[in-house]
Structure formats: C-alpha cells, structure tokens
PDB file of C-alpha atoms in Angstrom:
ATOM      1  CA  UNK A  20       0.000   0.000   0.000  1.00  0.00           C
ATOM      2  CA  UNK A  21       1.263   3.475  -1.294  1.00  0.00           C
ATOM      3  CA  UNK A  22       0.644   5.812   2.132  1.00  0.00           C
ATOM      4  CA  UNK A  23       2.469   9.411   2.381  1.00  0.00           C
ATOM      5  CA  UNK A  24       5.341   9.157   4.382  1.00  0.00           C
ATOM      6  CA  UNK A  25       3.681  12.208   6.458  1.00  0.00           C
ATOM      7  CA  UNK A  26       0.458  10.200   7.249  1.00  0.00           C
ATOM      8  CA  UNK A  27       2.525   7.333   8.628  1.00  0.00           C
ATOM      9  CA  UNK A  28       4.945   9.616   9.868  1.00  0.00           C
ATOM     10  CA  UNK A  29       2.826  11.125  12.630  1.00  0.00           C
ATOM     11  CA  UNK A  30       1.092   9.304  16.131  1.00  0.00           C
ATOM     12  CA  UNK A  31      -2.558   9.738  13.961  1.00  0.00           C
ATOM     13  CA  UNK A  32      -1.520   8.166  11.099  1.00  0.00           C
ATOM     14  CA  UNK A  33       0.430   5.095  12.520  1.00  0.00           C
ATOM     15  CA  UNK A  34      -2.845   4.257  14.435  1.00  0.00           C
ATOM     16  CA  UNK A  35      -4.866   5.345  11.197  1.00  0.00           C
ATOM     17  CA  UNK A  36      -2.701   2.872   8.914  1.00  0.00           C
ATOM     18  CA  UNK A  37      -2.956   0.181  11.355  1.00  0.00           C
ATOM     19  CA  UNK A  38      -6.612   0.705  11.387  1.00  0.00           C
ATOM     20  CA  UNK A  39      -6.976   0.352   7.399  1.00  0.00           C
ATOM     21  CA  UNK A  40      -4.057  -2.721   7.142  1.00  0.00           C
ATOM     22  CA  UNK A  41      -6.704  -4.995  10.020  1.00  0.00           C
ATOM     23  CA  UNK A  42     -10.072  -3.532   7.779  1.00  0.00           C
ATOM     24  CA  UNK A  43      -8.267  -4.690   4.955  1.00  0.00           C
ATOM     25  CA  UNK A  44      -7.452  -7.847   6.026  1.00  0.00           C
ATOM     26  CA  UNK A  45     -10.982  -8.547   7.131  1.00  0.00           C
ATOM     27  CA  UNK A  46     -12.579  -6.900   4.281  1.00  0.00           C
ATOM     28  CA  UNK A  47     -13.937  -3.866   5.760  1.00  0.00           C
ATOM     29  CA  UNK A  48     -13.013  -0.693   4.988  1.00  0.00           C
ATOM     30  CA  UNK A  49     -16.114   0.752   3.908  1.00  0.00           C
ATOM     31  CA  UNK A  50     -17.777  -0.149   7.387  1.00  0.00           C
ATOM     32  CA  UNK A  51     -14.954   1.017   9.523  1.00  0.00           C
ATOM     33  CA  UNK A  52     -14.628   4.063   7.240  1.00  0.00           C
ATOM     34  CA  UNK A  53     -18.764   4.382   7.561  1.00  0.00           C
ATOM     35  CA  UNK A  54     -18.443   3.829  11.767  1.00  0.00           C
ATOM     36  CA  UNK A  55     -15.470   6.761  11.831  1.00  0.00           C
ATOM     37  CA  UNK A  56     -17.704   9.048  10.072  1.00  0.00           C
ATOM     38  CA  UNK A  57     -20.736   8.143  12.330  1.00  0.00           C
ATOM     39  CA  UNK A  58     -18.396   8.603  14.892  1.00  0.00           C
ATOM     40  CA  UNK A  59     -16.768  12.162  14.101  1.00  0.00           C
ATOM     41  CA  UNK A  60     -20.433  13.302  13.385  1.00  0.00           C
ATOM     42  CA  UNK A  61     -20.802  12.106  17.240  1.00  0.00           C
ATOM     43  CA  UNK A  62     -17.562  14.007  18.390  1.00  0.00           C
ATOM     44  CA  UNK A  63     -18.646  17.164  16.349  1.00  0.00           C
ATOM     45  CA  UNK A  64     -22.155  17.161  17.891  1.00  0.00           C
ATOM     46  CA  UNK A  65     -21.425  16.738  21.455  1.00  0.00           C
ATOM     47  CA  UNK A  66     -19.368  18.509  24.007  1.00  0.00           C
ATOM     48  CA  UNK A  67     -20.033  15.644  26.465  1.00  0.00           C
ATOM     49  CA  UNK A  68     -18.081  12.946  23.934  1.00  0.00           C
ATOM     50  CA  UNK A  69     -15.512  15.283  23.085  1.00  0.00           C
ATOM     51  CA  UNK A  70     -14.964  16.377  26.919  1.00  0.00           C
ATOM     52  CA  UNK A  71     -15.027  12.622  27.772  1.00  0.00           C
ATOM     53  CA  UNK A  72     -12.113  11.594  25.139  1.00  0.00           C
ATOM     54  CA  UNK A  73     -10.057  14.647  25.951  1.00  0.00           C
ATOM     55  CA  UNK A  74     -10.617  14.415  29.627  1.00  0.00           C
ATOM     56  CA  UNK A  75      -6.836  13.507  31.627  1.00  0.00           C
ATOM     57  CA  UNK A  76      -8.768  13.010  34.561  1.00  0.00           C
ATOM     58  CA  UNK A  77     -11.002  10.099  33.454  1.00  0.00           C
ATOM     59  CA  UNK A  78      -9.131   7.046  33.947  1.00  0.00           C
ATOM     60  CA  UNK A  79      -8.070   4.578  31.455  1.00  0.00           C
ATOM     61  CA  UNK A  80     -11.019   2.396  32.597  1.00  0.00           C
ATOM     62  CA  UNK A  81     -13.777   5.062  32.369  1.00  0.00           C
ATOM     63  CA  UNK A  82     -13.118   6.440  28.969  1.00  0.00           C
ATOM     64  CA  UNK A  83     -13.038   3.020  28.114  1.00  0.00           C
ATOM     65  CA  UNK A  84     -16.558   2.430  29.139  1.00  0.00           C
ATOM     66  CA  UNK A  85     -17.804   5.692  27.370  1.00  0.00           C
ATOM     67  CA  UNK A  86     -16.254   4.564  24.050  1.00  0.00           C
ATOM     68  CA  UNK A  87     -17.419   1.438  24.634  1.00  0.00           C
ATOM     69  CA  UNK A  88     -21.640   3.017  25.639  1.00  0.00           C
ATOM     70  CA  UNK A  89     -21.211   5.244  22.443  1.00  0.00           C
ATOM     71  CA  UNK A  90     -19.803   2.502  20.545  1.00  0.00           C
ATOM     72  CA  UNK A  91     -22.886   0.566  21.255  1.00  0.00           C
ATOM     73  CA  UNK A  92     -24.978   3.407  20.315  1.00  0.00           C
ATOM     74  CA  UNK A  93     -23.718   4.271  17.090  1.00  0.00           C
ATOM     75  CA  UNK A  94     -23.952   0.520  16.286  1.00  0.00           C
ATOM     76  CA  UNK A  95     -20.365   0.637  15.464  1.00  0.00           C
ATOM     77  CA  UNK A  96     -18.809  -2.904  14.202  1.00  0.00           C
ATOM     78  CA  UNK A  97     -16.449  -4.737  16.576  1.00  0.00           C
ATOM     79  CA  UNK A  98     -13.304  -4.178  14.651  1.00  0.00           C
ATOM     80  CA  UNK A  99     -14.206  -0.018  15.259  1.00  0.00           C
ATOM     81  CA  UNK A 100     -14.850  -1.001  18.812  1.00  0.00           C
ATOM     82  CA  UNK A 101     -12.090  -2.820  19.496  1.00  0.00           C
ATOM     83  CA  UNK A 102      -9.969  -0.018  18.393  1.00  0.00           C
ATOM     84  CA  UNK A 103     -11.821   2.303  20.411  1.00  0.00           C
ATOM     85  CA  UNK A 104     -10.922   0.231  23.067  1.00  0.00           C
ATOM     86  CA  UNK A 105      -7.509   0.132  21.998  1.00  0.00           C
ATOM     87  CA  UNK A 106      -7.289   4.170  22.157  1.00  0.00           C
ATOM     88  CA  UNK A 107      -8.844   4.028  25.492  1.00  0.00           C
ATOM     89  CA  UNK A 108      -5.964   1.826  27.031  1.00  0.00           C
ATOM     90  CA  UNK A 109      -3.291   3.936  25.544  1.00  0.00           C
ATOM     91  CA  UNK A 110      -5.004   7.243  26.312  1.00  0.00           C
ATOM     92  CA  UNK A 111      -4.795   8.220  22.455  1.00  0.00           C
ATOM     93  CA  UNK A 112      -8.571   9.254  21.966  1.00  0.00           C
ATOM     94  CA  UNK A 113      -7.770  12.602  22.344  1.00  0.00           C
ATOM     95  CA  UNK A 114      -6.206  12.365  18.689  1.00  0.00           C
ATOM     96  CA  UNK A 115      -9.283  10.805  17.407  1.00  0.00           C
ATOM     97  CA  UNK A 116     -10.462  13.627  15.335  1.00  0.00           C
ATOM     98  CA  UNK A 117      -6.999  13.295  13.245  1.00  0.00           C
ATOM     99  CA  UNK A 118      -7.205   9.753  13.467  1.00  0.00           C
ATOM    100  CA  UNK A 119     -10.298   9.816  11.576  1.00  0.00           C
ATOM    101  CA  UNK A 120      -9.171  11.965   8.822  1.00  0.00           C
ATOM    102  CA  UNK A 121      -5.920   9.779   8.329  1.00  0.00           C
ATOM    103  CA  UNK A 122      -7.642   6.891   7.957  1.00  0.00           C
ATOM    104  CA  UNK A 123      -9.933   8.678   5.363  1.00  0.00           C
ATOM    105  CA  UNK A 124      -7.116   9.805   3.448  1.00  0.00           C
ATOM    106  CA  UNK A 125      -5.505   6.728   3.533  1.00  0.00           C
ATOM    107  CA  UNK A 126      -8.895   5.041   2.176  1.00  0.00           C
ATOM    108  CA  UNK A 127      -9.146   7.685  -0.582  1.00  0.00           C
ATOM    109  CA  UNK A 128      -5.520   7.393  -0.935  1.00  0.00           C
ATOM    110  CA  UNK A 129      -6.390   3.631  -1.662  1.00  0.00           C
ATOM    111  CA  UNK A 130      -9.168   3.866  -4.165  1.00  0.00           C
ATOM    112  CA  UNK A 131      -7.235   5.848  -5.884  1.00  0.00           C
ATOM    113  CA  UNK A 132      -9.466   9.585  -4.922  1.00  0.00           C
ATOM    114  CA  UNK A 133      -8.187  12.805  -4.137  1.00  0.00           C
ATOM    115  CA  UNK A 134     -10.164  15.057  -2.207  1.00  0.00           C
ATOM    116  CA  UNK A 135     -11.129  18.789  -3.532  1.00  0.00           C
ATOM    117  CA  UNK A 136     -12.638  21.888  -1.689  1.00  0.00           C
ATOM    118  CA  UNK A 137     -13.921  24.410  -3.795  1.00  0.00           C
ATOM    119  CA  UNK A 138     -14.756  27.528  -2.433  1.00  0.00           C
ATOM    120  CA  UNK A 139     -16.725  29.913  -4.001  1.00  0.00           C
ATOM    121  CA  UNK A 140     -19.074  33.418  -3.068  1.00  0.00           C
ATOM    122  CA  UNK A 141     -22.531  32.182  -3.664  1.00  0.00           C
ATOM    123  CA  UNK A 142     -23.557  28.370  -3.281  1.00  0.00           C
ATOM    124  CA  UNK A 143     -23.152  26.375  -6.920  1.00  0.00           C
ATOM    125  CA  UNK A 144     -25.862  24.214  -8.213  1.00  0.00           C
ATOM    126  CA  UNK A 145     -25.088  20.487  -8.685  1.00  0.00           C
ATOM    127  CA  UNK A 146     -24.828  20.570 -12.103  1.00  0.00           C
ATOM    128  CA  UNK A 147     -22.181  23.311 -11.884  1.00  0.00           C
ATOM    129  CA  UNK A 148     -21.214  20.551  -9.221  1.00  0.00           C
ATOM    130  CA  UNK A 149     -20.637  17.962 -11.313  1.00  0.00           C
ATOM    131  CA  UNK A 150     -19.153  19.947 -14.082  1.00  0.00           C
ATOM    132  CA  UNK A 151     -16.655  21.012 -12.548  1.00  0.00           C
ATOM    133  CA  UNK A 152     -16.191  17.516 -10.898  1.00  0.00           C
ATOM    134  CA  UNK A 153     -15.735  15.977 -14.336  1.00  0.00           C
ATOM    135  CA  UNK A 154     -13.119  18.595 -15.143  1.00  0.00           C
ATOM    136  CA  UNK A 155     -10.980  18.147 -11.954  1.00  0.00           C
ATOM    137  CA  UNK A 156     -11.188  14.488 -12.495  1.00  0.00           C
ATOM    138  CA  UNK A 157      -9.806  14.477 -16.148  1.00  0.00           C
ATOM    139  CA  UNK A 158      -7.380  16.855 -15.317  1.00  0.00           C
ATOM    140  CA  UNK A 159      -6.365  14.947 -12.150  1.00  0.00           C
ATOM    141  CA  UNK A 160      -6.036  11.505 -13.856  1.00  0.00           C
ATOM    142  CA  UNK A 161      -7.715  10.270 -10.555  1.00  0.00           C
ATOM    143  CA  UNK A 162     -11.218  10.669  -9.116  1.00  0.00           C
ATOM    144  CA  UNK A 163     -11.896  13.796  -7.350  1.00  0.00           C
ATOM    145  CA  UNK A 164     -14.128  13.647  -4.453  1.00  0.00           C
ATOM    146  CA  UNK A 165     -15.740  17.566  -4.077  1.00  0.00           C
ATOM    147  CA  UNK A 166     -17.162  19.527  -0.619  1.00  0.00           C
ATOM    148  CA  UNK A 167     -17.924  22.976  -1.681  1.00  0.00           C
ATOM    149  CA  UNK A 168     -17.709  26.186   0.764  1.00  0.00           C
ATOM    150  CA  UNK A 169     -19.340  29.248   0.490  1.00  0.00           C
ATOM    151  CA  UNK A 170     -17.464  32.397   1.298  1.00  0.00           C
ATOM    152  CA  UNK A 171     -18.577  35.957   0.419  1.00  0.00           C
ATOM    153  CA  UNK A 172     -15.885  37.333   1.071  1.00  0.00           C
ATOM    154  CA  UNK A 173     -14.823  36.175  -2.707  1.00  0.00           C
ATOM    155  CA  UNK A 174     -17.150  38.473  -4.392  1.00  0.00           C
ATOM    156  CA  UNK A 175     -16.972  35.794  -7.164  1.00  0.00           C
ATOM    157  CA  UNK A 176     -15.313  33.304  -8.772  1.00  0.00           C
ATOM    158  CA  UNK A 177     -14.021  30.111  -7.322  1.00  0.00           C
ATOM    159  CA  UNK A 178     -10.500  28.767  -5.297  1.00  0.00           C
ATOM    160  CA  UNK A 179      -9.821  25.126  -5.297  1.00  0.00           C
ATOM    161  CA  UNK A 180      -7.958  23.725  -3.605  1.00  0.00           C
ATOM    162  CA  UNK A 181      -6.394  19.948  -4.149  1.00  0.00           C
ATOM    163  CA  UNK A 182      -3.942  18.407  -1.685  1.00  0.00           C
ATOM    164  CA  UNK A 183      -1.209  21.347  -1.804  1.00  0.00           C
ATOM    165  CA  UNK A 184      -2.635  22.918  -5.194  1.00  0.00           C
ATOM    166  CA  UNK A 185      -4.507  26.192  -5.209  1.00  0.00           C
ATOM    167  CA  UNK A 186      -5.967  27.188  -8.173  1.00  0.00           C
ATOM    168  CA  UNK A 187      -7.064  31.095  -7.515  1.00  0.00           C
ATOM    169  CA  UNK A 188      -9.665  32.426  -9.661  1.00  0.00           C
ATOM    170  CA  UNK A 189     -11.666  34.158  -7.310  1.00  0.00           C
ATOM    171  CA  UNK A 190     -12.268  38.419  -7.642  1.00  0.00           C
ATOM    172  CA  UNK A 191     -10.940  38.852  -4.389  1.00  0.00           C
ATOM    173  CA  UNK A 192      -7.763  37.712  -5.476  1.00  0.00           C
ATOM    174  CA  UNK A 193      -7.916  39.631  -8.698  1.00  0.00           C
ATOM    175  CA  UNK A 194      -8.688  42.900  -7.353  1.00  0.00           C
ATOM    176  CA  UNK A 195      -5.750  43.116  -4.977  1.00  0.00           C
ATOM    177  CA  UNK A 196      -3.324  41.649  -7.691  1.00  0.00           C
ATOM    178  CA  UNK A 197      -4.500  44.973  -9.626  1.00  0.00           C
ATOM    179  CA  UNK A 198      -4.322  47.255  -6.628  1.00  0.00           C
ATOM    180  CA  UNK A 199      -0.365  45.840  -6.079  1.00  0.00           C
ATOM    181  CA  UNK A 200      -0.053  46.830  -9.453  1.00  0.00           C
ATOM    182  CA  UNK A 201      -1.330  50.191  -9.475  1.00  0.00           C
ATOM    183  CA  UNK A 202       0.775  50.753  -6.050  1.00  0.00           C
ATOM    184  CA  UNK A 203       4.069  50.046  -7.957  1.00  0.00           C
TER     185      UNK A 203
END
C-alpha cells in the first residue's frame, strides 16, 4: 500500500494505517470508514463525547466504558470497537479527530481519490457541481471527491484547492493583484 510518508509519519496516522491494514485484512473498509464518520459526526455534535475523550482526569477504565456506551450506540462494528478500546488503554482518543481523517485519506488514498474543496461566493448548483467535478477528475487523472464552501468574502469566482494545489480564480484575489499593481 502506497501511504504518504507524512500520514505514517505522525502518532494519527500510525494508528490510522494500522486501522486500514486490520479492515483490509478482514474486508472492511467501507464499514470502519462508515463507523469513523458516524463517529466524528458524534464528536462534532457533542461537548459531552468530546470532553469525555479529551478528559486527563477520566481514567483509562472510564473512557473506556464511554467509548465502549457510544460505541454501542452508534452501532459501530467490533473491529471499530475494538480499536476504540484500543485508544482508550493507551489514552490516544484525544487524537481521534486526526485519526479519523488519516484513515480517510488513507482510504481515498487507496481507491485511488483525491479530495477537492472548492470555495466559491454564492452556493453552486449540482450541475455546476458535477461539471466542474468531471473537469478536476480528467485533469487529475484520478477521481476527485468535491465539498464545496461558500465564502462571500470572494465576491466571485471560485478557489480550489487539491492536496497542496490552489488554483485562484476568485475576484478577491484579482482585485488586490491589480491594486499591487497600481501601487508600484
């Protein structure tokens, strides 16, 4: 498997990849990657979760158990709950939120996707959507997986922005590259 040396390089990632190799194994990536979405819509949701996997003075034992009640919950499969478990034992769910998005990436990584965030003043429709999709993808090579933003702050046009590529096209941008110019 072909994972970026910084993924695997930090304490998120190395639990992240190990996460991915035992889905792999047992065929189930999509349901561990489904349970760590569940389970960061959980985090993002509640104070109480995120208090209780940050919290240094819950023991070991008792951060277990709320994993484990959540878990349970969220119907999360074993091999999810087992790592839960895992994090619990070696106090590591504070980095869950990273943990989460390493293991995405490495899933995308894996299917071959790259991820995409478009930004742009006013919301687009979903055909604009899926144009520009199709575009990213055949200029990509790879499929592009899309989340728009909206930021007025633009005035118009759109930034995009895959893995460390920006592509600026935005008025914003424009407007001061024309005020630098008229300053010099």
């Amino acid at each position: 498997m072909d994972i970026s040396a910084g993924i695997q390089a930090s304490l998120a990632g190395r639990y992240a990849s190990a996460l991915f190799d035992l889905a792999s194994e047992n065929g189930t990536v999509t349901a561990v990657e489904t349970d760590l979405e569940k389970l960061g819509a959980a985090l993002g949701e509640s104070g109480d979760l995120r208090a209780a996997t940050s919290n240094p003075q819950l023991s070991r034992a008792q951060q277990g158990a709320a994993v484990a009640a959540v878990a349970k919950h969220l119907k999360l499969s074993d091999l999810t709950t087992s790592f839960l478990g895992v994090l619990a034992g070696n106090r590591r769910l504070s980095k869950l939120p990273d943990m989460i998005a390493a293991f995405k990436a490495i899933a995308a990584a894996q299917r071959g996707e790259v991820t995409a965030t478009v930004t742009s003043a006013h919301p687009l429709s979903a055909e604009q959507l899926a144009t520009l999709k199709d575009k990213l993808t055949a200029r990509q090579g790879r499929t592009v997986m899309l989340s728009a933003d909206v930021d007025p702050d633009l005035l118009g046009g759109l930034v995009v922005t895959i893995g460390s590529t920006r592509i600026d096209a935005s008025i914003r941008t424009r407007l001061n590259s024309l005020s630098q110019a008229m300053k010099a």
